[in-house]
Coordinates of C-alpha atoms and ligand atoms in Angstrom, one line a residue:
Chain A
M1 CA -10.2 -2.4 -15.6
T2 CA -7.1 -3.2 -16.4
T3 CA -6.0 -6.6 -13.8
H4 CA -2.5 -8.3 -14.0
T5 CA -1.4 -11.7 -13.4
V6 CA 1.3 -11.8 -10.2
T7 CA 2.6 -15.0 -10.4
I8 CA 5.0 -15.8 -6.9
T9 CA 7.7 -18.0 -7.9
N10 CA 8.8 -19.0 -3.9
R11 CA 4.9 -19.6 -3.4
N12 CA 5.0 -23.1 -5.6
G13 CA 4.2 -20.4 -9.0
A14 CA 0.6 -19.4 -6.6
T15 CA -0.9 -16.7 -9.0
F16 CA -3.1 -14.2 -8.3
E17 CA -5.6 -11.5 -9.8
V18 CA -4.3 -7.5 -8.8
N19 CA -5.9 -4.6 -10.7
S20 CA -2.9 -1.6 -11.5
R21 CA -4.3 1.0 -8.9
R22 CA -3.5 -0.3 -6.0
P23 CA -0.3 -1.6 -4.0
L24 CA 0.7 -4.3 -4.1
L25 CA 1.1 -5.1 -0.4
G26 CA -2.5 -4.8 0.1
Q27 CA -4.8 -6.5 -2.6
L28 CA -2.0 -9.5 -2.1
R29 CA -2.8 -9.9 1.6
D30 CA -6.2 -9.5 0.8
Q31 CA -5.4 -12.7 -1.7
G32 CA -4.0 -14.3 1.2
V33 CA 0.0 -13.7 0.6
D34 CA 1.4 -13.4 4.3
L35 CA 3.7 -10.5 3.6
P36 CA 5.9 -8.7 6.4
Y37 CA 5.7 -4.7 6.4
G38 CA 5.7 -1.8 8.0
C39 CA 5.2 1.8 7.3
E40 CA 3.2 0.8 4.7
Y41 CA 4.5 3.8 2.6
G42 CA 6.9 3.7 1.3
G43 CA 10.2 4.2 3.5
C44 CA 10.8 0.8 5.9
I45 CA 12.2 -1.7 3.3
T46 CA 10.0 -4.5 5.9
C47 CA 8.1 -4.9 2.8
A48 CA 10.3 -5.4 -0.4
A49 CA 10.5 -8.7 -2.4
K50 CA 12.0 -8.7 -5.9
L51 CA 11.3 -9.0 -9.2
T52 CA 12.1 -11.1 -11.3
K53 CA 9.8 -10.3 -14.5
G54 CA 7.6 -7.6 -15.6
E55 CA 6.9 -3.9 -14.8
I56 CA 5.8 -1.8 -11.8
D57 CA 5.1 1.7 -11.0
Q58 CA 6.8 2.4 -8.1
R59 CA 7.6 6.2 -7.7
R60 CA 6.7 6.9 -4.6
Q61 CA 9.4 4.6 -1.9
V62 CA 12.2 6.4 -0.8
A63 CA 13.4 2.6 1.0
L64 CA 15.6 1.7 -2.3
N65 CA 18.7 2.5 -3.6
N66 CA 19.7 2.3 -7.1
R67 CA 21.5 -0.3 -6.9
Q68 CA 18.6 -2.4 -4.7
I69 CA 16.4 -0.7 -7.9
E70 CA 19.5 -2.1 -10.2
H71 CA 18.7 -6.0 -8.4
G72 CA 15.2 -5.5 -8.6
Y73 CA 14.1 -4.8 -6.2
V74 CA 10.3 -3.4 -5.3
I75 CA 8.3 -1.8 -2.1
L76 CA 5.1 -4.5 -1.8
C77 CA 3.6 -1.1 0.2
V78 CA 3.4 1.5 -2.9
A79 CA 4.6 -0.2 -6.2
R80 CA 1.4 -0.7 -8.7
A81 CA 2.2 -3.5 -11.2
T82 CA 1.4 -2.2 -14.8
S83 CA 1.9 -5.1 -16.7
D84 CA 1.9 -9.3 -15.7
I85 CA 5.2 -9.4 -13.2
T86 CA 6.4 -12.3 -11.4
L87 CA 7.8 -11.8 -7.8
E88 CA 10.4 -13.7 -4.8
I89 CA 8.1 -12.0 -1.7
G90 CA 10.1 -11.7 2.0
V91 CA 13.0 -11.9 3.6
E92 CA 13.5 -14.9 1.3
S93 CA 14.1 -13.0 -0.9
H94 CA 16.6 -10.9 0.0
D95 CA 20.3 -12.1 -0.2
K96 CA 20.9 -8.8 -2.8
L97 CA 18.6 -6.1 -0.1
Y98 CA 21.5 -6.1 2.2
R99 CA 25.3 -5.6 2.4
N100 CA 28.2 -4.4 4.6
P101 CA 28.7 -0.6 3.5
F102 CA 33.1 -1.6 5.1
L103 CA 32.8 -4.4 2.5
D104 CA 31.4 -2.9 -0.4
P105 CA 30.4 0.9 -0.8
L106 CA 28.1 2.3 -3.6
Q107 CA 29.4 4.2 -5.8
P108 CA 28.4 7.6 -6.2
H109 CA 25.2 6.0 -8.9
E110 CA 24.5 3.7 -6.8
L111 CA 23.2 5.7 -3.8
K112 CA 19.0 6.7 -3.0
A113 CA 18.1 9.1 -6.0
D114 CA 17.3 11.7 -3.9
I115 CA 21.0 11.8 -3.6
A116 CA 22.4 9.9 -6.5
S117 CA 24.3 12.3 -9.1
P118 CA 23.9 10.1 -13.1
K119 CA 26.0 7.5 -14.1
V120 CA 29.3 8.5 -16.1
Chain B
M1 CA 10.9 11.2 55.5
K2 CA 7.4 10.8 52.9
C3 CA 6.7 7.8 52.1
C4 CA 6.8 5.9 49.4
G5 CA 6.1 5.5 45.4
P6 CA 7.9 4.3 42.6
G7 CA 11.8 3.3 43.1
Y8 CA 14.0 4.7 45.3
A9 CA 15.2 8.3 48.2
S10 CA 18.3 8.6 45.8
P11 CA 20.9 6.7 43.9
A12 CA 23.1 5.4 46.7
E13 CA 19.9 3.7 48.4
A14 CA 19.2 2.3 44.2
V15 CA 22.5 0.4 45.1
K16 CA 21.4 -0.9 47.7
A17 CA 18.5 -2.8 46.8
P18 CA 18.4 -6.8 47.2
S19 CA 19.4 -8.4 43.1
E20 CA 17.4 -8.5 40.7
K21 CA 15.8 -11.7 40.3
L22 CA 14.4 -11.4 36.8
L23 CA 14.1 -9.0 34.1
Y24 CA 12.2 -8.2 30.8
T25 CA 14.3 -7.3 27.4
I26 CA 12.0 -7.8 24.3
A27 CA 13.4 -10.0 21.4
I28 CA 12.3 -9.2 18.1
Y29 CA 10.6 -11.3 14.9
T30 CA 10.7 -8.4 12.5
G31 CA 13.1 -8.7 9.6
T32 CA 13.9 -12.9 10.4
G33 CA 10.9 -13.6 8.1
I34 CA 9.4 -16.0 11.1
Q35 CA 6.0 -14.3 10.3
K36 CA 5.8 -14.0 14.6
P37 CA 5.1 -11.3 16.9
D38 CA 7.5 -9.9 18.8
Y39 CA 7.5 -10.4 22.4
L40 CA 8.5 -9.9 26.4
A41 CA 10.4 -11.9 27.4
T42 CA 10.3 -12.7 30.4
V43 CA 14.7 -13.6 32.3
D44 CA 15.0 -15.3 35.6
V45 CA 18.7 -13.3 36.4
D46 CA 17.9 -15.5 40.1
P47 CA 20.9 -17.8 40.9
D48 CA 19.6 -19.7 42.9
S49 CA 16.5 -20.3 40.9
P50 CA 15.9 -24.1 39.3
T51 CA 15.3 -21.5 36.1
Y52 CA 18.7 -19.3 36.6
S53 CA 19.4 -17.9 33.0
R54 CA 16.1 -19.2 31.2
V55 CA 13.0 -17.6 29.2
I56 CA 10.3 -18.2 31.8
H57 CA 7.9 -17.1 30.3
R58 CA 7.1 -15.0 26.2
L59 CA 4.3 -11.9 26.1
E60 CA 3.6 -11.8 22.2
M61 CA 2.2 -9.0 20.9
P62 CA -0.9 -9.0 19.1
G63 CA 0.4 -8.4 15.4
I64 CA 3.3 -9.0 12.8
G65 CA 6.1 -6.3 12.6
D66 CA 7.2 -3.6 15.1
E67 CA 9.9 -4.5 15.6
L68 CA 10.4 -3.9 19.3
H69 CA 13.1 -1.9 20.7
H70 CA 13.1 0.1 24.0
M71 CA 11.1 0.8 26.4
G72 CA 10.6 2.3 29.4
W73 CA 8.6 2.8 33.5
N74 CA 5.0 4.3 33.8
A75 CA 6.5 6.2 36.7
C76 CA 10.2 5.7 37.9
S77 CA 11.9 7.6 41.4
S78 CA 11.1 10.8 40.1
C79 CA 7.5 10.7 41.8
F80 CA 9.7 8.1 45.1
D81 CA 7.3 10.3 47.0
D82 CA 4.4 10.1 45.5
A83 CA 2.4 6.7 47.2
G84 CA -0.2 7.5 44.6
M85 CA 2.3 6.4 42.4
S86 CA 2.5 2.4 41.4
R87 CA 5.9 1.8 38.8
K88 CA 3.3 -1.3 37.0
Y89 CA 3.9 -0.8 33.6
L90 CA 6.6 -1.1 30.8
I91 CA 5.6 1.3 27.9
L92 CA 6.8 -1.4 25.0
P93 CA 6.9 0.7 21.4
G94 CA 6.7 -0.3 17.8
V95 CA 9.6 1.1 16.3
R96 CA 8.0 0.4 12.9
S97 CA 4.5 -0.1 14.1
N98 CA 4.0 3.1 15.3
N99 CA 1.4 1.1 17.8
L100 CA 3.1 1.4 22.3
H101 CA 2.2 -1.6 24.2
I102 CA 1.7 -0.8 27.7
V103 CA 2.7 -3.5 29.6
D104 CA 1.5 -4.6 33.1
T105 CA 3.9 -6.6 35.0
A106 CA 3.2 -5.7 38.5
T107 CA -0.2 -8.2 38.6
D108 CA 2.4 -11.0 37.7
P109 CA 5.9 -10.4 37.3
R110 CA 6.9 -13.6 35.9
A111 CA 4.5 -12.7 33.7
P112 CA 3.3 -10.0 32.6
R113 CA 0.0 -9.0 30.4
L114 CA -0.9 -6.6 28.2
H115 CA -2.8 -3.4 29.4
K116 CA -3.2 -1.5 26.6
V117 CA -2.6 -0.1 22.6
I118 CA -2.6 3.0 21.9
D119 CA -2.1 2.8 18.2
G120 CA 0.1 3.2 15.4
A121 CA -2.5 5.2 13.3
E122 CA -4.0 7.0 15.7
I123 CA -0.9 8.9 17.3
K124 CA 0.0 9.5 13.6
A125 CA -3.0 11.5 13.4
K126 CA -3.2 13.2 16.6
T127 CA 1.1 15.0 17.2
N128 CA 2.0 14.2 12.8
L129 CA 4.8 11.7 14.7
S130 CA 6.3 8.5 14.1
G131 CA 9.2 6.1 14.9
P132 CA 9.2 6.0 18.7
H133 CA 12.6 5.4 20.2
T134 CA 13.1 6.4 24.1
V135 CA 10.3 6.5 27.1
H136 CA 11.1 8.2 30.3
C137 CA 8.4 9.3 32.4
L138 CA 8.5 13.0 34.0
G139 CA 7.2 13.0 37.1
S140 CA 3.3 13.5 36.4
E141 CA 3.7 12.5 32.9
I142 CA 5.4 10.6 30.0
I143 CA 6.7 12.1 26.9
I144 CA 8.5 9.4 24.5
S145 CA 11.3 10.4 21.2
F146 CA 9.4 10.3 18.3
L147 CA 12.2 10.0 14.9
G148 CA 9.8 11.2 11.8
D149 CA 6.5 13.0 11.2
A150 CA 3.4 10.4 10.0
K151 CA 5.6 9.9 6.9
G152 CA 9.3 8.9 8.6
E153 CA 10.7 12.7 7.4
A154 CA 13.1 14.0 10.4
P155 CA 12.9 15.5 13.0
G156 CA 9.4 14.1 14.5
G157 CA 9.5 15.8 18.4
Y158 CA 8.2 14.5 20.8
L159 CA 4.3 12.9 21.9
H160 CA 2.9 13.5 25.6
L161 CA 0.8 10.9 27.5
N162 CA -0.6 11.7 30.7
K163 CA -0.6 8.3 33.1
E164 CA -3.6 7.1 32.1
F165 CA -1.7 6.3 28.7
E166 CA -3.6 9.2 26.5
I167 CA -2.0 10.6 24.1
Q168 CA -2.2 14.5 25.2
G169 CA -0.7 15.6 22.2
R170 CA 2.6 16.4 21.0
W171 CA 5.7 17.8 25.1
E172 CA 8.0 20.1 23.0
N173 CA 6.7 23.5 22.8
S174 CA 9.3 24.0 19.4
M175 CA 12.5 21.8 18.3
G176 CA 13.6 24.8 17.2
D177 CA 16.7 24.9 14.5
I178 CA 16.8 20.7 15.6
K179 CA 17.8 18.6 12.3
F180 CA 17.5 14.7 14.2
G181 CA 15.8 13.6 16.8
Y182 CA 16.8 9.8 18.7
D183 CA 17.7 9.8 22.8
F184 CA 17.0 12.4 25.4
W185 CA 17.3 12.8 28.8
Y186 CA 17.2 15.6 32.3
Q187 CA 18.8 16.5 34.4
P188 CA 14.9 18.7 36.5
R189 CA 17.8 20.6 39.2
H190 CA 18.9 22.7 36.6
N191 CA 16.1 23.6 33.9
V192 CA 17.9 20.9 31.4
M193 CA 17.1 18.3 28.9
V194 CA 20.3 17.2 26.4
S195 CA 18.4 15.5 23.5
S196 CA 21.0 13.6 20.1
E197 CA 20.6 12.3 16.5
W198 CA 20.3 9.5 14.6
A199 CA 18.6 9.8 11.1
A200 CA 15.2 9.7 9.6
P201 CA 12.9 7.0 10.1
N202 CA 13.1 6.8 6.6
T203 CA 17.0 7.0 5.9
F204 CA 17.5 4.7 9.3
M205 CA 14.3 2.3 8.8
P206 CA 16.2 0.5 4.6
G207 CA 19.5 -0.1 6.4
F208 CA 22.8 1.4 6.6
D209 CA 23.7 3.7 3.7
L210 CA 27.0 4.3 4.8
E211 CA 27.3 6.5 1.8
E212 CA 24.8 9.1 3.4
V213 CA 26.4 10.1 6.7
G214 CA 29.0 12.7 3.9
H215 CA 25.8 13.7 3.1
L216 CA 24.3 15.2 6.0
K217 CA 21.2 12.6 6.0
Y218 CA 22.7 11.5 10.1
G219 CA 23.0 14.2 12.7
R220 CA 26.2 15.1 15.2
E221 CA 24.8 17.4 17.0
L222 CA 23.6 17.4 21.1
H223 CA 20.7 19.8 21.4
F224 CA 20.7 22.0 24.9
W225 CA 16.7 22.3 25.2
D226 CA 15.2 24.9 28.8
F227 CA 12.5 22.1 29.9
E228 CA 10.3 23.8 31.6
K229 CA 10.0 26.1 28.9
R230 CA 10.3 22.3 26.9
E231 CA 12.1 24.0 23.8
P232 CA 15.9 23.8 22.3
V233 CA 17.9 27.1 23.5
E234 CA 21.3 25.7 22.6
S235 CA 23.3 23.0 20.2
F236 CA 26.5 21.6 20.2
Y237 CA 28.3 20.6 16.3
L238 CA 30.0 17.9 17.2
G239 CA 31.5 17.8 13.2
E240 CA 33.4 14.1 12.6
D241 CA 33.4 13.5 16.1
G242 CA 30.0 13.3 16.8
L243 CA 28.7 11.3 14.1
L244 CA 25.8 9.9 15.3
P245 CA 26.2 10.7 19.1
L246 CA 23.0 8.9 19.7
E247 CA 22.6 7.8 24.1
V248 CA 22.3 10.4 26.2
K249 CA 23.0 9.6 30.1
F250 CA 23.2 12.0 32.8
H251 CA 24.6 11.5 36.0
H252 CA 22.8 9.2 38.7
D253 CA 23.9 12.1 41.0
P254 CA 20.3 15.0 39.8
D255 CA 22.4 18.1 41.6
S256 CA 25.4 17.0 38.6
T257 CA 25.7 18.8 35.6
H258 CA 28.2 16.1 34.0
G259 CA 26.9 14.1 30.7
F260 CA 27.8 11.4 28.5
C261 CA 26.7 11.1 24.5
G262 CA 27.6 8.4 22.5
A263 CA 28.9 8.8 19.0
A264 CA 28.0 5.5 17.2
L265 CA 29.8 6.3 13.9
S266 CA 32.9 8.3 15.1
T267 CA 33.1 5.4 17.9
N268 CA 33.6 8.8 20.6
V269 CA 32.3 9.4 24.3
I270 CA 31.9 13.2 24.7
H271 CA 31.2 14.5 28.3
W272 CA 29.3 18.1 28.9
W273 CA 29.2 20.6 31.6
K274 CA 28.1 23.2 32.8
N275 CA 30.9 25.6 33.4
G276 CA 29.5 29.3 35.6
D277 CA 26.2 29.9 33.2
T278 CA 28.1 28.3 30.3
W279 CA 27.7 25.2 28.8
L280 CA 31.1 23.1 27.6
W281 CA 31.6 19.8 26.5
E282 CA 35.2 18.1 25.0
K283 CA 35.8 14.7 23.2
I284 CA 36.8 11.9 26.3
I285 CA 36.7 8.7 24.6
D286 CA 38.5 8.0 21.2
I287 CA 38.5 4.8 20.0
E288 CA 40.5 3.2 17.2
N289 CA 38.7 2.8 13.8
E290 CA 40.1 -1.0 12.8
M291 CA 41.0 -2.7 9.8
H292 CA 39.7 -5.8 9.0
P293 CA 41.9 -7.9 7.0
D294 CA 40.2 -8.2 4.0
W295 CA 37.9 -5.2 3.3
P296 CA 38.8 -1.5 2.4
I297 CA 37.6 1.3 4.5
P298 CA 38.2 1.0 8.2
L299 CA 36.2 -0.3 10.6
P300 CA 34.1 2.2 13.4
G301 CA 34.0 0.4 16.2
V302 CA 29.9 1.7 16.6
M303 CA 29.2 2.8 20.0
S304 CA 25.4 2.6 19.7
A305 CA 24.7 2.3 23.7
I306 CA 26.5 3.8 27.1
L307 CA 26.2 3.4 30.6
I308 CA 26.0 4.6 34.2
S309 CA 26.6 2.3 37.6
M310 CA 24.6 3.8 40.0
D311 CA 27.0 5.4 42.1
D312 CA 28.3 7.9 39.0
K313 CA 32.0 5.5 39.0
Y314 CA 31.9 3.6 35.7
L315 CA 30.8 4.9 32.0
Y316 CA 30.3 1.8 29.7
L317 CA 30.1 1.5 26.0
N318 CA 30.1 -1.0 23.2
N319 CA 31.6 -1.4 20.7
W320 CA 29.5 -3.5 17.9
L321 CA 31.1 -4.4 15.0
H322 CA 34.5 -4.7 16.9
G323 CA 32.9 -7.3 19.8
D324 CA 34.0 -5.8 23.1
M325 CA 32.5 -4.4 26.6
R326 CA 34.7 -1.6 27.7
Q327 CA 34.2 -0.1 31.7
Y328 CA 35.5 3.6 31.9
D329 CA 36.7 4.1 35.4
I330 CA 34.7 8.8 35.2
R331 CA 35.0 9.7 38.5
D332 CA 37.3 12.4 36.7
P333 CA 35.1 12.7 34.4
H334 CA 37.5 14.8 31.8
N335 CA 40.5 11.9 32.3
P336 CA 38.2 8.7 31.8
K337 CA 40.8 5.5 32.8
L338 CA 39.7 2.3 31.0
T339 CA 39.2 -0.2 33.9
G340 CA 38.0 -3.7 32.5
Q341 CA 37.4 -4.8 28.6
V342 CA 35.1 -8.2 27.7
F343 CA 35.0 -9.8 23.9
L344 CA 32.0 -11.1 22.6
G345 CA 31.0 -11.8 19.1
G346 CA 31.8 -8.7 17.1
L347 CA 32.7 -9.5 13.0
L348 CA 37.9 -9.0 14.3
G349 CA 36.5 -13.1 15.0
K350 CA 38.3 -12.1 18.8
A351 CA 35.4 -14.4 20.2
P352 CA 33.3 -15.6 17.9
T353 CA 32.1 -18.5 20.9
V354 CA 30.5 -17.5 24.0
N355 CA 30.1 -19.9 26.4
G356 CA 30.0 -23.0 24.1
V357 CA 27.0 -20.3 21.8
E358 CA 28.2 -19.0 18.5
V359 CA 27.5 -15.4 18.6
A360 CA 25.8 -13.4 16.1
G361 CA 26.3 -9.8 16.2
G362 CA 27.9 -7.3 19.0
P363 CA 28.2 -6.0 22.0
Q364 CA 25.2 -3.8 21.7
M365 CA 22.2 -2.8 24.6
F366 CA 23.5 -3.8 27.5
Q367 CA 22.4 -3.1 31.3
L368 CA 24.0 -3.1 34.8
S369 CA 22.5 -4.1 37.9
L370 CA 21.9 -1.0 40.9
D371 CA 24.9 -3.0 42.4
G372 CA 27.1 -2.0 39.8
K373 CA 27.9 -5.8 39.9
R374 CA 26.1 -8.3 36.2
L375 CA 25.8 -6.6 33.8
Y376 CA 23.3 -7.7 31.4
V377 CA 24.1 -7.2 27.5
T378 CA 22.6 -8.9 24.3
T379 CA 24.0 -8.2 20.3
S380 CA 21.1 -7.1 18.1
L381 CA 21.0 -3.8 17.0
F382 CA 18.1 -4.0 14.7
S383 CA 17.1 -5.8 11.9
T384 CA 17.8 -4.5 9.4
W385 CA 20.9 -2.9 10.0
D386 CA 22.0 -6.7 12.0
N387 CA 21.3 -8.0 8.4
Q388 CA 23.8 -5.8 6.8
F389 CA 25.9 -6.5 9.0
Y390 CA 25.8 -9.8 11.0
P391 CA 23.6 -11.3 7.9
E392 CA 23.8 -15.0 9.9
I393 CA 21.9 -13.5 13.0
R394 CA 18.8 -15.2 10.6
T395 CA 19.5 -18.4 11.7
K396 CA 21.1 -18.3 14.5
G397 CA 19.2 -15.3 16.8
G398 CA 20.0 -13.7 19.6
V399 CA 22.7 -14.2 22.7
M400 CA 22.5 -12.6 25.9
V401 CA 25.5 -12.8 28.0
M402 CA 26.4 -11.5 31.5
I403 CA 29.1 -9.7 32.5
D404 CA 30.6 -9.8 36.2
C405 CA 31.7 -6.2 37.2
D406 CA 33.5 -4.9 40.1
P407 CA 32.8 -2.6 40.9
V408 CA 35.1 -1.2 43.5
N409 CA 38.7 -1.8 42.5
G410 CA 37.1 -1.8 38.3
G411 CA 37.6 -5.0 36.0
M412 CA 35.5 -7.1 34.4
K413 CA 34.7 -10.7 33.3
I414 CA 32.4 -13.1 31.5
A415 CA 29.5 -14.9 33.9
E416 CA 30.5 -19.0 32.6
D417 CA 26.8 -19.6 34.5
F418 CA 24.9 -17.6 31.9
I419 CA 23.9 -16.9 28.5
I420 CA 20.7 -16.9 27.0
D421 CA 20.9 -18.2 24.1
F422 CA 17.4 -16.6 21.5
G423 CA 18.5 -18.6 18.4
K424 CA 16.9 -22.3 20.6
E425 CA 13.3 -19.2 21.1
P426 CA 10.4 -22.3 20.9
N427 CA 9.2 -20.4 17.1
G428 CA 12.7 -20.3 15.6
P429 CA 15.8 -17.0 16.4
S430 CA 14.5 -14.2 17.4
R431 CA 16.7 -10.8 18.7
C432 CA 17.0 -9.9 22.1
H433 CA 17.0 -6.5 22.8
E434 CA 16.9 -3.7 25.8
A435 CA 16.9 -5.0 29.5
R436 CA 15.1 -3.4 32.0
Y437 CA 14.3 -4.6 35.5
P438 CA 10.7 -4.7 38.4
G439 CA 12.6 -2.0 40.4
G440 CA 13.8 0.3 38.4
D441 CA 17.5 0.2 36.4
C442 CA 20.9 1.6 35.3
T443 CA 19.2 3.5 32.8
S444 CA 15.2 4.0 33.2
D445 CA 15.5 6.4 36.8
I446 CA 15.9 10.1 37.3
W447 CA 15.2 12.1 40.2
L448 CA 13.9 15.6 41.0
Ligands
LIG501 S1 6.3 -0.9 4.5 FE1 6.9 0.4 4.9 S2 8.2 -0.1 2.7 FE2 6.7 -1.0 2.6

């Protein structure tokens, strides 16, 4: 089975081995990483982390808009690693996750995937 | 009169009840970065007590990440004639975990204890519901609105529990054409229930994308139900006047057909009533958007809650983003009159500090004493929404403030001897939300 290495920068660069079949949340929790989570189906954003290197597959998530994805956010309860990856986890990684919509509106292509229009 | 189940014989009797000495509020760590369970805080509100204006007990939930939010009683004044019933258990749903926590507040009211947890996964498996919100006792049973199906898609439905807290299945016979769920209130003498609309859990849980309102991902309708048949019979499309219709309240007087809803984003109060056989609605309060000096988009008040005093004389509302609480005389429900206003927190910078505490957030949930004189106000709305609008709440936590209200001539003033700074909680800054009194309050009881 293919395994990949997950490096967590805000846990002193600790590394963990994961497979590409199961979502990251469960695999990291099983190895003792304390991570916030809620719905576990990709809808509530509680488990969001920031991907700073590598590739993941998170097609099943419905919580993130395209701007958040652009900023590197991944939904750990549905995301699978498809290469070695580097993550920042927990609320400490959420600096760009939240924005005041009256101060900083989204462009049409930055909405969630189901309603976004193509980038022009 | 037969004596005595829980609550009071009538709203007029409730007004005369002794003053509250304790209140319960939930406090969350979900979304704060602190990996601790959410909890139920007991607050001492007896001015003669040495621990007045302090948290005197904390009951932690068994798990992390529930996002406690609203809560409700196992029994209320609708069981007043039933001596076999007692108001003993508070039901605390976790919006994110789907767990329902049943808390015994009667054995030791100062130190509530956990009685039972109904597992969120079991609720999903048996009823296909997630995202619990409003809890109401319906006499011999309990129903809870859920905003989504097991996958977080709207409209959800209603969970039916018996008084032993066993899952009975879905309460409603049909959701009709309802697109979203949120709050509900019923008025049994008129065989009516009214429900409102927020959004699907998958839409509101990650935070508020204003742009999604225009894509019809947030509600703008009110629904009138045949309460006995358990199905919706009529819907009002409120349009731009009713974006995000959230809290629903009828008059406490069980004969009245007048009711009110706060449309959060439009920041309007919608009033309905029955004329002959016809339900009618109108907008009675419209709070103007304000311009923030540095921002491109006008700022709505965001009226996330409303409350009717037990004597049906005053309506209270909040503007979470503007930062004010208001009191309106609604003796003529078609023509409300503004009689009181105070600022605490908010984004307009009008009251950054209250009683020496820096306020992160704005007035959000509130509970009024039965005599109408003391209004307890908290500042956090929902973890992800707090994080968007008031990011400093992460380090400052929520606060609870008390407002002295004049139930005779109108008027509001922040009490100077009361404030609870949840930024100083033992496990770090938490955020308080809905509050309830052991004996029933202005948002819990319904009379048959
Ligand atoms: S736990 Fe809800 S999105 Fe991952």
